[in-house]
């Protein structure tokens, strides 16, 4: 393997290693904000799906 490519790969791996906790924190905050913003709609959707499944199993 070329030395320059190897050094670039090592630099990318080092940067990802240092930034990984912050990236995971950003993803968690994004998901939590989605749940806070749209959680009510998700619950309504799940309730509708459960009702539909219950009606299908009942027949």
mmCIF file with all atom_site columns, N, CA, C and O in Angstrom:
data_model
loop_
_atom_site.group_PDB
_atom_site.id
_atom_site.type_symbol
_atom_site.label_atom_id
_atom_site.label_alt_id
_atom_site.label_comp_id
_atom_site.label_asym_id
_atom_site.label_entity_id
_atom_site.label_seq_id
_atom_site.pdbx_PDB_ins_code
_atom_site.Cartn_x
_atom_site.Cartn_y
_atom_site.Cartn_z
_atom_site.occupancy
_atom_site.B_iso_or_equiv
_atom_site.pdbx_formal_charge
_atom_site.auth_seq_id
_atom_site.auth_comp_id
_atom_site.auth_asym_id
_atom_site.auth_atom_id
_atom_site.pdbx_PDB_model_num
ATOM 1   N N  . UNK A 1 1  ? 0.852   -1.185  0.000  1.00 0.00 ? 1  UNK A N  1
ATOM 2   C CA . UNK A 1 1  ? 0.000   0.000   0.000  1.00 0.00 ? 1  UNK A CA 1
ATOM 3   C C  . UNK A 1 1  ? 0.894   1.243   0.000  1.00 0.00 ? 1  UNK A C  1
ATOM 4   O O  . UNK A 1 1  ? 1.938   1.273   0.639  1.00 0.00 ? 1  UNK A O  1
ATOM 5   N N  . UNK A 1 2  ? 0.462   2.215   -0.702 1.00 0.00 ? 2  UNK A N  1
ATOM 6   C CA . UNK A 1 2  ? 1.216   3.453   -0.790 1.00 0.00 ? 2  UNK A CA 1
ATOM 7   C C  . UNK A 1 2  ? 1.248   4.144   0.576  1.00 0.00 ? 2  UNK A C  1
ATOM 8   O O  . UNK A 1 2  ? 0.276   4.124   1.323  1.00 0.00 ? 2  UNK A O  1
ATOM 9   N N  . UNK A 1 3  ? 2.372   4.746   0.917  1.00 0.00 ? 3  UNK A N  1
ATOM 10  C CA . UNK A 1 3  ? 2.544   5.380   2.223  1.00 0.00 ? 3  UNK A CA 1
ATOM 11  C C  . UNK A 1 3  ? 1.592   6.552   2.397  1.00 0.00 ? 3  UNK A C  1
ATOM 12  O O  . UNK A 1 3  ? 1.040   6.750   3.496  1.00 0.00 ? 3  UNK A O  1
ATOM 13  N N  . UNK A 1 4  ? 1.372   7.310   1.333  1.00 0.00 ? 4  UNK A N  1
ATOM 14  C CA . UNK A 1 4  ? 0.498   8.473   1.433  1.00 0.00 ? 4  UNK A CA 1
ATOM 15  C C  . UNK A 1 4  ? -0.945  8.042   1.722  1.00 0.00 ? 4  UNK A C  1
ATOM 16  O O  . UNK A 1 4  ? -1.628  8.639   2.562  1.00 0.00 ? 4  UNK A O  1
ATOM 17  N N  . UNK A 1 5  ? -1.400  7.006   1.059  1.00 0.00 ? 5  UNK A N  1
ATOM 18  C CA . UNK A 1 5  ? -2.753  6.501   1.297  1.00 0.00 ? 5  UNK A CA 1
ATOM 19  C C  . UNK A 1 5  ? -2.876  5.974   2.721  1.00 0.00 ? 5  UNK A C  1
ATOM 20  O O  . UNK A 1 5  ? -3.881  6.199   3.400  1.00 0.00 ? 5  UNK A O  1
ATOM 21  N N  . UNK A 1 6  ? -1.837  5.279   3.188  1.00 0.00 ? 6  UNK A N  1
ATOM 22  C CA . UNK A 1 6  ? -1.851  4.749   4.553  1.00 0.00 ? 6  UNK A CA 1
ATOM 23  C C  . UNK A 1 6  ? -1.930  5.875   5.573  1.00 0.00 ? 6  UNK A C  1
ATOM 24  O O  . UNK A 1 6  ? -2.682  5.792   6.555  1.00 0.00 ? 6  UNK A O  1
ATOM 25  N N  . UNK A 1 7  ? -1.188  6.947   5.367  1.00 0.00 ? 7  UNK A N  1
ATOM 26  C CA . UNK A 1 7  ? -1.231  8.078   6.296  1.00 0.00 ? 7  UNK A CA 1
ATOM 27  C C  . UNK A 1 7  ? -2.586  8.771   6.279  1.00 0.00 ? 7  UNK A C  1
ATOM 28  O O  . UNK A 1 7  ? -3.095  9.199   7.324  1.00 0.00 ? 7  UNK A O  1
ATOM 29  N N  . UNK A 1 8  ? -3.184  8.875   5.105  1.00 0.00 ? 8  UNK A N  1
ATOM 30  C CA . UNK A 1 8  ? -4.518  9.486   5.018  1.00 0.00 ? 8  UNK A CA 1
ATOM 31  C C  . UNK A 1 8  ? -5.537  8.632   5.764  1.00 0.00 ? 8  UNK A C  1
ATOM 32  O O  . UNK A 1 8  ? -6.382  9.152   6.501  1.00 0.00 ? 8  UNK A O  1
ATOM 33  N N  . UNK A 1 9  ? -5.465  7.318   5.595  1.00 0.00 ? 9  UNK A N  1
ATOM 34  C CA . UNK A 1 9  ? -6.381  6.425   6.303  1.00 0.00 ? 9  UNK A CA 1
ATOM 35  C C  . UNK A 1 9  ? -6.187  6.510   7.817  1.00 0.00 ? 9  UNK A C  1
ATOM 36  O O  . UNK A 1 9  ? -7.163  6.505   8.582  1.00 0.00 ? 9  UNK A O  1
ATOM 37  N N  . UNK A 1 10 ? -4.949  6.600   8.259  1.00 0.00 ? 10 UNK A N  1
ATOM 38  C CA . UNK A 1 10 ? -4.684  6.745   9.692  1.00 0.00 ? 10 UNK A CA 1
ATOM 39  C C  . UNK A 1 10 ? -5.217  8.078   10.216 1.00 0.00 ? 10 UNK A C  1
ATOM 40  O O  . UNK A 1 10 ? -5.765  8.139   11.330 1.00 0.00 ? 10 UNK A O  1
ATOM 41  N N  . UNK A 1 11 ? -5.095  9.140   9.452  1.00 0.00 ? 11 UNK A N  1
ATOM 42  C CA . UNK A 1 11 ? -5.603  10.442  9.879  1.00 0.00 ? 11 UNK A CA 1
ATOM 43  C C  . UNK A 1 11 ? -7.129  10.414  9.968  1.00 0.00 ? 11 UNK A C  1
ATOM 44  O O  . UNK A 1 11 ? -7.711  10.929  10.929 1.00 0.00 ? 11 UNK A O  1
ATOM 45  N N  . UNK A 1 12 ? -7.781  9.804   8.987  1.00 0.00 ? 12 UNK A N  1
ATOM 46  C CA . UNK A 1 12 ? -9.238  9.717   9.015  1.00 0.00 ? 12 UNK A CA 1
ATOM 47  C C  . UNK A 1 12 ? -9.696  8.889   10.209 1.00 0.00 ? 12 UNK A C  1
ATOM 48  O O  . UNK A 1 12 ? -10.645 9.257   10.908 1.00 0.00 ? 12 UNK A O  1
ATOM 49  N N  . UNK A 1 13 ? -9.007  7.788   10.473 1.00 0.00 ? 13 UNK A N  1
ATOM 50  C CA . UNK A 1 13 ? -9.368  6.951   11.623 1.00 0.00 ? 13 UNK A CA 1
ATOM 51  C C  . UNK A 1 13 ? -9.157  7.708   12.935 1.00 0.00 ? 13 UNK A C  1
ATOM 52  O O  . UNK A 1 13 ? -9.975  7.614   13.855 1.00 0.00 ? 13 UNK A O  1
ATOM 53  N N  . UNK A 1 14 ? -8.093  8.468   13.037 1.00 0.00 ? 14 UNK A N  1
ATOM 54  C CA . UNK A 1 14 ? -7.839  9.247   14.253 1.00 0.00 ? 14 UNK A CA 1
ATOM 55  C C  . UNK A 1 14 ? -8.885  10.332  14.465 1.00 0.00 ? 14 UNK A C  1
ATOM 56  O O  . UNK A 1 14 ? -9.362  10.528  15.591 1.00 0.00 ? 14 UNK A O  1
ATOM 57  N N  . UNK A 1 15 ? -9.256  11.015  13.417 1.00 0.00 ? 15 UNK A N  1
ATOM 58  C CA . UNK A 1 15 ? -10.272 12.065  13.541 1.00 0.00 ? 15 UNK A CA 1
ATOM 59  C C  . UNK A 1 15 ? -11.618 11.459  13.928 1.00 0.00 ? 15 UNK A C  1
ATOM 60  O O  . UNK A 1 15 ? -12.324 11.986  14.792 1.00 0.00 ? 15 UNK A O  1
ATOM 61  N N  . UNK A 1 16 ? -11.981 10.330  13.309 1.00 0.00 ? 16 UNK A N  1
ATOM 62  C CA . UNK A 1 16 ? -13.226 9.667   13.674 1.00 0.00 ? 16 UNK A CA 1
ATOM 63  C C  . UNK A 1 16 ? -13.192 9.187   15.117 1.00 0.00 ? 16 UNK A C  1
ATOM 64  O O  . UNK A 1 16 ? -14.200 9.265   15.827 1.00 0.00 ? 16 UNK A O  1
ATOM 65  N N  . UNK A 1 17 ? -12.039 8.698   15.564 1.00 0.00 ? 17 UNK A N  1
ATOM 66  C CA . UNK A 1 17 ? -11.924 8.238   16.945 1.00 0.00 ? 17 UNK A CA 1
ATOM 67  C C  . UNK A 1 17 ? -12.129 9.388   17.924 1.00 0.00 ? 17 UNK A C  1
ATOM 68  O O  . UNK A 1 17 ? -12.762 9.213   18.967 1.00 0.00 ? 17 UNK A O  1
ATOM 69  N N  . UNK A 1 18 ? -11.615 10.556  17.588 1.00 0.00 ? 18 UNK A N  1
ATOM 70  C CA . UNK A 1 18 ? -11.755 11.705  18.485 1.00 0.00 ? 18 UNK A CA 1
ATOM 71  C C  . UNK A 1 18 ? -13.149 12.320  18.428 1.00 0.00 ? 18 UNK A C  1
ATOM 72  O O  . UNK A 1 18 ? -13.652 12.832  19.425 1.00 0.00 ? 18 UNK A O  1
ATOM 73  N N  . UNK A 1 19 ? -13.785 12.279  17.262 1.00 0.00 ? 19 UNK A N  1
ATOM 74  C CA . UNK A 1 19 ? -15.086 12.925  17.105 1.00 0.00 ? 19 UNK A CA 1
ATOM 75  C C  . UNK A 1 19 ? -16.269 11.988  17.343 1.00 0.00 ? 19 UNK A C  1
ATOM 76  O O  . UNK A 1 19 ? -17.401 12.450  17.361 1.00 0.00 ? 19 UNK A O  1
ATOM 77  N N  . UNK A 1 20 ? -16.022 10.677  17.523 1.00 0.00 ? 20 UNK A N  1
ATOM 78  C CA . UNK A 1 20 ? -17.113 9.716   17.645 1.00 0.00 ? 20 UNK A CA 1
ATOM 79  C C  . UNK A 1 20 ? -18.087 10.042  18.780 1.00 0.00 ? 20 UNK A C  1
ATOM 80  O O  . UNK A 1 20 ? -19.300 9.979   18.576 1.00 0.00 ? 20 UNK A O  1
ATOM 81  N N  . UNK A 1 21 ? -17.620 10.383  20.008 1.00 0.00 ? 21 UNK A N  1
ATOM 82  C CA . UNK A 1 21 ? -18.593 10.708  21.068 1.00 0.00 ? 21 UNK A CA 1
ATOM 83  C C  . UNK A 1 21 ? -19.486 11.898  20.712 1.00 0.00 ? 21 UNK A C  1
ATOM 84  O O  . UNK A 1 21 ? -20.684 11.884  21.007 1.00 0.00 ? 21 UNK A O  1
ATOM 85  N N  . UNK A 1 22 ? -18.923 12.908  20.076 1.00 0.00 ? 22 UNK A N  1
ATOM 86  C CA . UNK A 1 22 ? -19.711 14.077  19.699 1.00 0.00 ? 22 UNK A CA 1
ATOM 87  C C  . UNK A 1 22 ? -20.701 13.739  18.593 1.00 0.00 ? 22 UNK A C  1
ATOM 88  O O  . UNK A 1 22 ? -21.833 14.231  18.599 1.00 0.00 ? 22 UNK A O  1
ATOM 89  N N  . UNK A 1 23 ? -20.281 12.890  17.650 1.00 0.00 ? 23 UNK A N  1
ATOM 90  C CA . UNK A 1 23 ? -21.209 12.477  16.594 1.00 0.00 ? 23 UNK A CA 1
ATOM 91  C C  . UNK A 1 23 ? -22.366 11.673  17.165 1.00 0.00 ? 23 UNK A C  1
ATOM 92  O O  . UNK A 1 23 ? -23.519 11.878  16.786 1.00 0.00 ? 23 UNK A O  1
ATOM 93  N N  . UNK A 1 24 ? -22.077 10.768  18.093 1.00 0.00 ? 24 UNK A N  1
ATOM 94  C CA . UNK A 1 24 ? -23.144 9.980   18.715 1.00 0.00 ? 24 UNK A CA 1
ATOM 95  C C  . UNK A 1 24 ? -24.074 10.881  19.531 1.00 0.00 ? 24 UNK A C  1
ATOM 96  O O  . UNK A 1 24 ? -25.291 10.674  19.533 1.00 0.00 ? 24 UNK A O  1
ATOM 97  N N  . UNK A 1 25 ? -23.520 11.870  20.207 1.00 0.00 ? 25 UNK A N  1
ATOM 98  C CA . UNK A 1 25 ? -24.331 12.814  20.980 1.00 0.00 ? 25 UNK A CA 1
ATOM 99  C C  . UNK A 1 25 ? -25.259 13.598  20.057 1.00 0.00 ? 25 UNK A C  1
ATOM 100 O O  . UNK A 1 25 ? -26.434 13.781  20.362 1.00 0.00 ? 25 UNK A O  1
ATOM 101 N N  . UNK A 1 26 ? -24.733 14.031  18.901 1.00 0.00 ? 26 UNK A N  1
ATOM 102 C CA . UNK A 1 26 ? -25.555 14.781  17.960 1.00 0.00 ? 26 UNK A CA 1
ATOM 103 C C  . UNK A 1 26 ? -26.681 13.918  17.411 1.00 0.00 ? 26 UNK A C  1
ATOM 104 O O  . UNK A 1 26 ? -27.818 14.385  17.255 1.00 0.00 ? 26 UNK A O  1
ATOM 105 N N  . UNK A 1 27 ? -26.404 12.641  17.116 1.00 0.00 ? 27 UNK A N  1
ATOM 106 C CA . UNK A 1 27 ? -27.439 11.746  16.610 1.00 0.00 ? 27 UNK A CA 1
ATOM 107 C C  . UNK A 1 27 ? -28.510 11.526  17.676 1.00 0.00 ? 27 UNK A C  1
ATOM 108 O O  . UNK A 1 27 ? -29.708 11.539  17.383 1.00 0.00 ? 27 UNK A O  1
ATOM 109 N N  . UNK A 1 28 ? -28.099 11.326  18.930 1.00 0.00 ? 28 UNK A N  1
ATOM 110 C CA . UNK A 1 28 ? -29.069 11.128  20.008 1.00 0.00 ? 28 UNK A CA 1
ATOM 111 C C  . UNK A 1 28 ? -29.944 12.362  20.195 1.00 0.00 ? 28 UNK A C  1
ATOM 112 O O  . UNK A 1 28 ? -31.170 12.244  20.366 1.00 0.00 ? 28 UNK A O  1
ATOM 113 N N  . UNK A 1 29 ? -29.358 13.536  20.166 1.00 0.00 ? 29 UNK A N  1
ATOM 114 C CA . UNK A 1 29 ? -30.135 14.765  20.316 1.00 0.00 ? 29 UNK A CA 1
ATOM 115 C C  . UNK A 1 29 ? -31.121 14.906  19.162 1.00 0.00 ? 29 UNK A C  1
ATOM 116 O O  . UNK A 1 29 ? -32.275 15.290  19.363 1.00 0.00 ? 29 UNK A O  1
ATOM 117 N N  . UNK A 1 30 ? -30.699 14.562  17.952 1.00 0.00 ? 30 UNK A N  1
ATOM 118 C CA . UNK A 1 30 ? -31.584 14.646  16.796 1.00 0.00 ? 30 UNK A CA 1
ATOM 119 C C  . UNK A 1 30 ? -32.769 13.696  16.951 1.00 0.00 ? 30 UNK A C  1
ATOM 120 O O  . UNK A 1 30 ? -33.922 14.067  16.715 1.00 0.00 ? 30 UNK A O  1
ATOM 121 N N  . UNK A 1 31 ? -32.486 12.459  17.381 1.00 0.00 ? 31 UNK A N  1
ATOM 122 C CA . UNK A 1 31 ? -33.565 11.474  17.552 1.00 0.00 ? 31 UNK A CA 1
ATOM 123 C C  . UNK A 1 31 ? -34.487 11.894  18.683 1.00 0.00 ? 31 UNK A C  1
ATOM 124 O O  . UNK A 1 31 ? -35.716 11.783  18.576 1.00 0.00 ? 31 UNK A O  1
ATOM 125 N N  . UNK A 1 32 ? -33.926 12.381  19.796 1.00 0.00 ? 32 UNK A N  1
ATOM 126 C CA . UNK A 1 32 ? -34.768 12.821  20.908 1.00 0.00 ? 32 UNK A CA 1
ATOM 127 C C  . UNK A 1 32 ? -35.650 13.997  20.505 1.00 0.00 ? 32 UNK A C  1
ATOM 128 O O  . UNK A 1 32 ? -36.809 14.069  20.902 1.00 0.00 ? 32 UNK A O  1
ATOM 129 N N  . UNK A 1 33 ? -35.108 14.907  19.714 1.00 0.00 ? 33 UNK A N  1
ATOM 130 C CA . UNK A 1 33 ? -35.929 16.033  19.244 1.00 0.00 ? 33 UNK A CA 1
ATOM 131 C C  . UNK A 1 33 ? -37.045 15.557  18.323 1.00 0.00 ? 33 UNK A C  1
ATOM 132 O O  . UNK A 1 33 ? -38.157 16.086  18.377 1.00 0.00 ? 33 UNK A O  1
ATOM 133 N N  . UNK A 1 34 ? -36.752 14.565  17.474 1.00 0.00 ? 34 UNK A N  1
ATOM 134 C CA . UNK A 1 34 ? -37.805 14.014  16.630 1.00 0.00 ? 34 UNK A CA 1
ATOM 135 C C  . UNK A 1 34 ? -38.903 13.389  17.476 1.00 0.00 ? 34 UNK A C  1
ATOM 136 O O  . UNK A 1 34 ? -40.087 13.559  17.193 1.00 0.00 ? 34 UNK A O  1
ATOM 137 N N  . UNK A 1 35 ? -38.506 12.659  18.522 1.00 0.00 ? 35 UNK A N  1
ATOM 138 C CA . UNK A 1 35 ? -39.507 12.015  19.376 1.00 0.00 ? 35 UNK A CA 1
ATOM 139 C C  . UNK A 1 35 ? -40.318 13.073  20.115 1.00 0.00 ? 35 UNK A C  1
ATOM 140 O O  . UNK A 1 35 ? -41.540 12.959  20.237 1.00 0.00 ? 35 UNK A O  1
ATOM 141 N N  . UNK A 1 36 ? -39.668 14.120  20.599 1.00 0.00 ? 36 UNK A N  1
ATOM 142 C CA . UNK A 1 36 ? -40.394 15.164  21.306 1.00 0.00 ? 36 UNK A CA 1
ATOM 143 C C  . UNK A 1 36 ? -41.336 15.922  20.371 1.00 0.00 ? 36 UNK A C  1
ATOM 144 O O  . UNK A 1 36 ? -42.444 16.300  20.760 1.00 0.00 ? 36 UNK A O  1
ATOM 145 N N  . UNK A 1 37 ? -40.901 16.151  19.149 1.00 0.00 ? 37 UNK A N  1
ATOM 146 C CA . UNK A 1 37 ? -41.725 16.913  18.218 1.00 0.00 ? 37 UNK A CA 1
ATOM 147 C C  . UNK A 1 37 ? -42.864 16.083  17.638 1.00 0.00 ? 37 UNK A C  1
ATOM 148 O O  . UNK A 1 37 ? -43.982 16.577  17.472 1.00 0.00 ? 37 UNK A O  1
ATOM 149 N N  . UNK A 1 38 ? -42.575 14.832  17.283 1.00 0.00 ? 38 UNK A N  1
ATOM 150 C CA . UNK A 1 38 ? -43.544 14.018  16.563 1.00 0.00 ? 38 UNK A CA 1
ATOM 151 C C  . UNK A 1 38 ? -43.985 12.791  17.334 1.00 0.00 ? 38 UNK A C  1
ATOM 152 O O  . UNK A 1 38 ? -44.575 11.879  16.750 1.00 0.00 ? 38 UNK A O  1
ATOM 153 N N  . UNK A 1 39 ? -43.728 12.735  18.629 1.00 0.00 ? 39 UNK A N  1
ATOM 154 C CA . UNK A 1 39 ? -44.074 11.564  19.428 1.00 0.00 ? 39 UNK A CA 1
ATOM 155 C C  . UNK A 1 39 ? -45.563 11.303  19.474 1.00 0.00 ? 39 UNK A C  1
ATOM 156 O O  . UNK A 1 39 ? -46.004 10.149  19.449 1.00 0.00 ? 39 UNK A O  1
ATOM 157 N N  . UNK A 1 40 ? -46.360 12.356  19.548 1.00 0.00 ? 40 UNK A N  1
ATOM 158 C CA . UNK A 1 40 ? -47.809 12.194  19.589 1.00 0.00 ? 40 UNK A CA 1
ATOM 159 C C  . UNK A 1 40 ? -48.323 11.553  18.301 1.00 0.00 ? 40 UNK A C  1
ATOM 160 O O  . UNK A 1 40 ? -49.174 10.664  18.331 1.00 0.00 ? 40 UNK A O  1
ATOM 161 N N  . UNK A 1 41 ? -47.769 11.979  17.167 1.00 0.00 ? 41 UNK A N  1
ATOM 162 C CA . UNK A 1 41 ? -48.191 11.410  15.894 1.00 0.00 ? 41 UNK A CA 1
ATOM 163 C C  . UNK A 1 41 ? -47.734 9.962   15.766 1.00 0.00 ? 41 UNK A C  1
ATOM 164 O O  . UNK A 1 41 ? -48.445 9.134   15.198 1.00 0.00 ? 41 UNK A O  1
ATOM 165 N N  . UNK A 1 42 ? -46.559 9.660   16.295 1.00 0.00 ? 42 UNK A N  1
ATOM 166 C CA . UNK A 1 42 ? -46.080 8.273   16.279 1.00 0.00 ? 42 UNK A CA 1
ATOM 167 C C  . UNK A 1 42 ? -46.995 7.393   17.119 1.00 0.00 ? 42 UNK A C  1
ATOM 168 O O  . UNK A 1 42 ? -47.332 6.271   16.720 1.00 0.00 ? 42 UNK A O  1
ATOM 169 N N  . UNK A 1 43 ? -47.424 7.899   18.282 1.00 0.00 ? 43 UNK A N  1
ATOM 170 C CA . UNK A 1 43 ? -48.346 7.120   19.117 1.00 0.00 ? 43 UNK A CA 1
ATOM 171 C C  . UNK A 1 43 ? -49.672 6.883   18.414 1.00 0.00 ? 43 UNK A C  1
ATOM 172 O O  . UNK A 1 43 ? -50.226 5.780   18.474 1.00 0.00 ? 43 UNK A O  1
ATOM 173 N N  . UNK A 1 44 ? -50.213 7.902   17.740 1.00 0.00 ? 44 UNK A N  1
ATOM 174 C CA . UNK A 1 44 ? -51.470 7.734   17.012 1.00 0.00 ? 44 UNK A CA 1
ATOM 175 C C  . UNK A 1 44 ? -51.295 6.696   15.900 1.00 0.00 ? 44 UNK A C  1
ATOM 176 O O  . UNK A 1 44 ? -52.158 5.841   15.689 1.00 0.00 ? 44 UNK A O  1
ATOM 177 N N  . UNK A 1 45 ? -50.165 6.750   15.201 1.00 0.00 ? 45 UNK A N  1
ATOM 178 C CA . UNK A 1 45 ? -49.898 5.780   14.137 1.00 0.00 ? 45 UNK A CA 1
ATOM 179 C C  . UNK A 1 45 ? -49.812 4.363   14.698 1.00 0.00 ? 45 UNK A C  1
ATOM 180 O O  . UNK A 1 45 ? -50.380 3.416   14.126 1.00 0.00 ? 45 UNK A O  1
ATOM 181 N N  . UNK A 1 46 ? -49.127 4.195   15.826 1.00 0.00 ? 46 UNK A N  1
ATOM 182 C CA . UNK A 1 46 ? -49.018 2.869   16.434 1.00 0.00 ? 46 UNK A CA 1
ATOM 183 C C  . UNK A 1 46 ? -50.373 2.375   16.938 1.00 0.00 ? 46 UNK A C  1
ATOM 184 O O  . UNK A 1 46 ? -50.685 1.182   16.830 1.00 0.00 ? 46 UNK A O  1
ATOM 185 N N  . UNK A 1 47 ? -51.172 3.286   17.480 1.00 0.00 ? 47 UNK A N  1
ATOM 186 C CA . UNK A 1 47 ? -52.504 2.888   17.938 1.00 0.00 ? 47 UNK A CA 1
ATOM 187 C C  . UNK A 1 47 ? -53.366 2.451   16.752 1.00 0.00 ? 47 UNK A C  1
ATOM 188 O O  . UNK A 1 47 ? -54.100 1.457   16.848 1.00 0.00 ? 47 UNK A O  1
ATOM 189 N N  . UNK A 1 48 ? -53.290 3.150   15.665 1.00 0.00 ? 48 UNK A N  1
ATOM 190 C CA . UNK A 1 48 ? -54.045 2.759   14.473 1.00 0.00 ? 48 UNK A CA 1
ATOM 191 C C  . UNK A 1 48 ? -53.590 1.411   13.934 1.00 0.00 ? 48 UNK A C  1
ATOM 192 O O  . UNK A 1 48 ? -54.407 0.570   13.546 1.00 0.00 ? 48 UNK A O  1
ATOM 193 N N  . UNK A 1 49 ? -52.283 1.182   13.915 1.00 0.00 ? 49 UNK A N  1
ATOM 194 C CA . UNK A 1 49 ? -51.767 -0.111  13.472 1.00 0.00 ? 49 UNK A CA 1
ATOM 195 C C  . UNK A 1 49 ? -52.180 -1.237  14.404 1.00 0.00 ? 49 UNK A C  1
ATOM 196 O O  . UNK A 1 49 ? -52.522 -2.336  13.955 1.00 0.00 ? 49 UNK A O  1
ATOM 197 N N  . UNK A 1 50 ? -52.177 -0.990  15.697 1.00 0.00 ? 50 UNK A N  1
ATOM 198 C CA . UNK A 1 50 ? -52.615 -2.000  16.661 1.00 0.00 ? 50 UNK A CA 1
ATOM 199 C C  . UNK A 1 50 ? -54.087 -2.305  16.524 1.00 0.00 ? 50 UNK A C  1
ATOM 200 O O  . UNK A 1 50 ? -54.505 -3.470  16.610 1.00 0.00 ? 50 UNK A O  1
ATOM 201 N N  . UNK A 1 51 ? -54.889 -1.274  16.290 1.00 0.00 ? 51 UNK A N  1
ATOM 202 C CA . UNK A 1 51 ? -56.329 -1.481  16.091 1.00 0.00 ? 51 UNK A CA 1
ATOM 203 C C  . UNK A 1 51 ? -56.577 -2.292  14.828 1.00 0.00 ? 51 UNK A C  1
ATOM 204 O O  . UNK A 1 51 ? -57.393 -3.211  14.814 1.00 0.00 ? 51 UNK A O  1
ATOM 205 N N  . UNK A 1 52 ? -55.865 -1.975  13.762 1.00 0.00 ? 52 UNK A N  1
ATOM 206 C CA . UNK A 1 52 ? -56.016 -2.717  12.511 1.00 0.00 ? 52 UNK A CA 1
ATOM 207 C C  . UNK A 1 52 ? -55.613 -4.180  12.709 1.00 0.00 ? 52 UNK A C  1
ATOM 208 O O  . UNK A 1 52 ? -56.314 -5.094  12.241 1.00 0.00 ? 52 UNK A O  1
ATOM 209 N N  . UNK A 1 53 ? -54.495 -4.424  13.404 1.00 0.00 ? 53 UNK A N  1
ATOM 210 C CA . UNK A 1 53 ? -54.051 -5.792  13.655 1.00 0.00 ? 53 UNK A CA 1
ATOM 211 C C  . UNK A 1 53 ? -55.062 -6.532  14.529 1.00 0.00 ? 53 UNK A C  1
ATOM 212 O O  . UNK A 1 53 ? -55.359 -7.706  14.287 1.00 0.00 ? 53 UNK A O  1
ATOM 213 N N  . UNK A 1 54 ? -55.602 -5.856  15.529 1.00 0.00 ? 54 UNK A N  1
ATOM 214 C CA . UNK A 1 54 ? -56.601 -6.474  16.401 1.00 0.00 ? 54 UNK A CA 1
ATOM 215 C C  . UNK A 1 54 ? -57.849 -6.853  15.609 1.00 0.00 ? 54 UNK A C  1
ATOM 216 O O  . UNK A 1 54 ? -58.410 -7.920  15.804 1.00 0.00 ? 54 UNK A O  1
ATOM 217 N N  . UNK A 1 55 ? -58.268 -5.984  14.698 1.00 0.00 ? 55 UNK A N  1
ATOM 218 C CA . UNK A 1 55 ? -59.446 -6.286  13.881 1.00 0.00 ? 55 UNK A CA 1
ATOM 219 C C  . UNK A 1 55 ? -59.173 -7.464  12.951 1.00 0.00 ? 55 UNK A C  1
ATOM 220 O O  . UNK A 1 55 ? -60.051 -8.287  12.711 1.00 0.00 ? 55 UNK A O  1
ATOM 221 N N  . UNK A 1 56 ? -57.938 -7.540  12.414 1.00 0.00 ? 56 UNK A N  1
ATOM 222 C CA . UNK A 1 56 ? -57.603 -8.644  11.525 1.00 0.00 ? 56 UNK A CA 1
ATOM 223 C C  . UNK A 1 56 ? -57.551 -9.960  12.290 1.00 0.00 ? 56 UNK A C  1
ATOM 224 O O  . UNK A 1 56 ? -57.989 -11.000 11.777 1.00 0.00 ? 56 UNK A O  1
ATOM 225 N N  . UNK A 1 57 ? -56.993 -9.950  13.507 1.00 0.00 ? 57 UNK A N  1
ATOM 226 C CA . UNK A 1 57 ? -56.897 -11.183 14.280 1.00 0.00 ? 57 UNK A CA 1
ATOM 227 C C  . UNK A 1 57 ? -58.267 -11.612 14.828 1.00 0.00 ? 57 UNK A C  1
ATOM 228 O O  . UNK A 1 57 ? -58.485 -12.797 15.056 1.00 0.00 ? 57 UNK A O  1
ATOM 229 N N  . UNK A 1 58 ? -59.152 -10.659 15.040 1.00 0.00 ? 58 UNK A N  1
ATOM 230 C CA . UNK A 1 58 ? -60.458 -10.950 15.609 1.00 0.00 ? 58 UNK A CA 1
ATOM 231 C C  . UNK A 1 58 ? -61.342 -11.707 14.613 1.00 0.00 ? 58 UNK A C  1
ATOM 232 O O  . UNK A 1 58 ? -62.135 -12.542 15.009 1.00 0.00 ? 58 UNK A O  1
ATOM 233 N N  . UNK A 1 59 ? -61.171 -11.421 13.311 1.00 0.00 ? 59 UNK A N  1
ATOM 234 C CA . UNK A 1 59 ? -62.021 -12.076 12.311 1.00 0.00 ? 59 UNK A CA 1
ATOM 235 C C  . UNK A 1 59 ? -61.504 -13.461 11.957 1.00 0.00 ? 59 UNK A C  1
ATOM 236 O O  . UNK A 1 59 ? -60.386 -13.801 12.123 1.00 0.00 ? 59 UNK A O  1
#
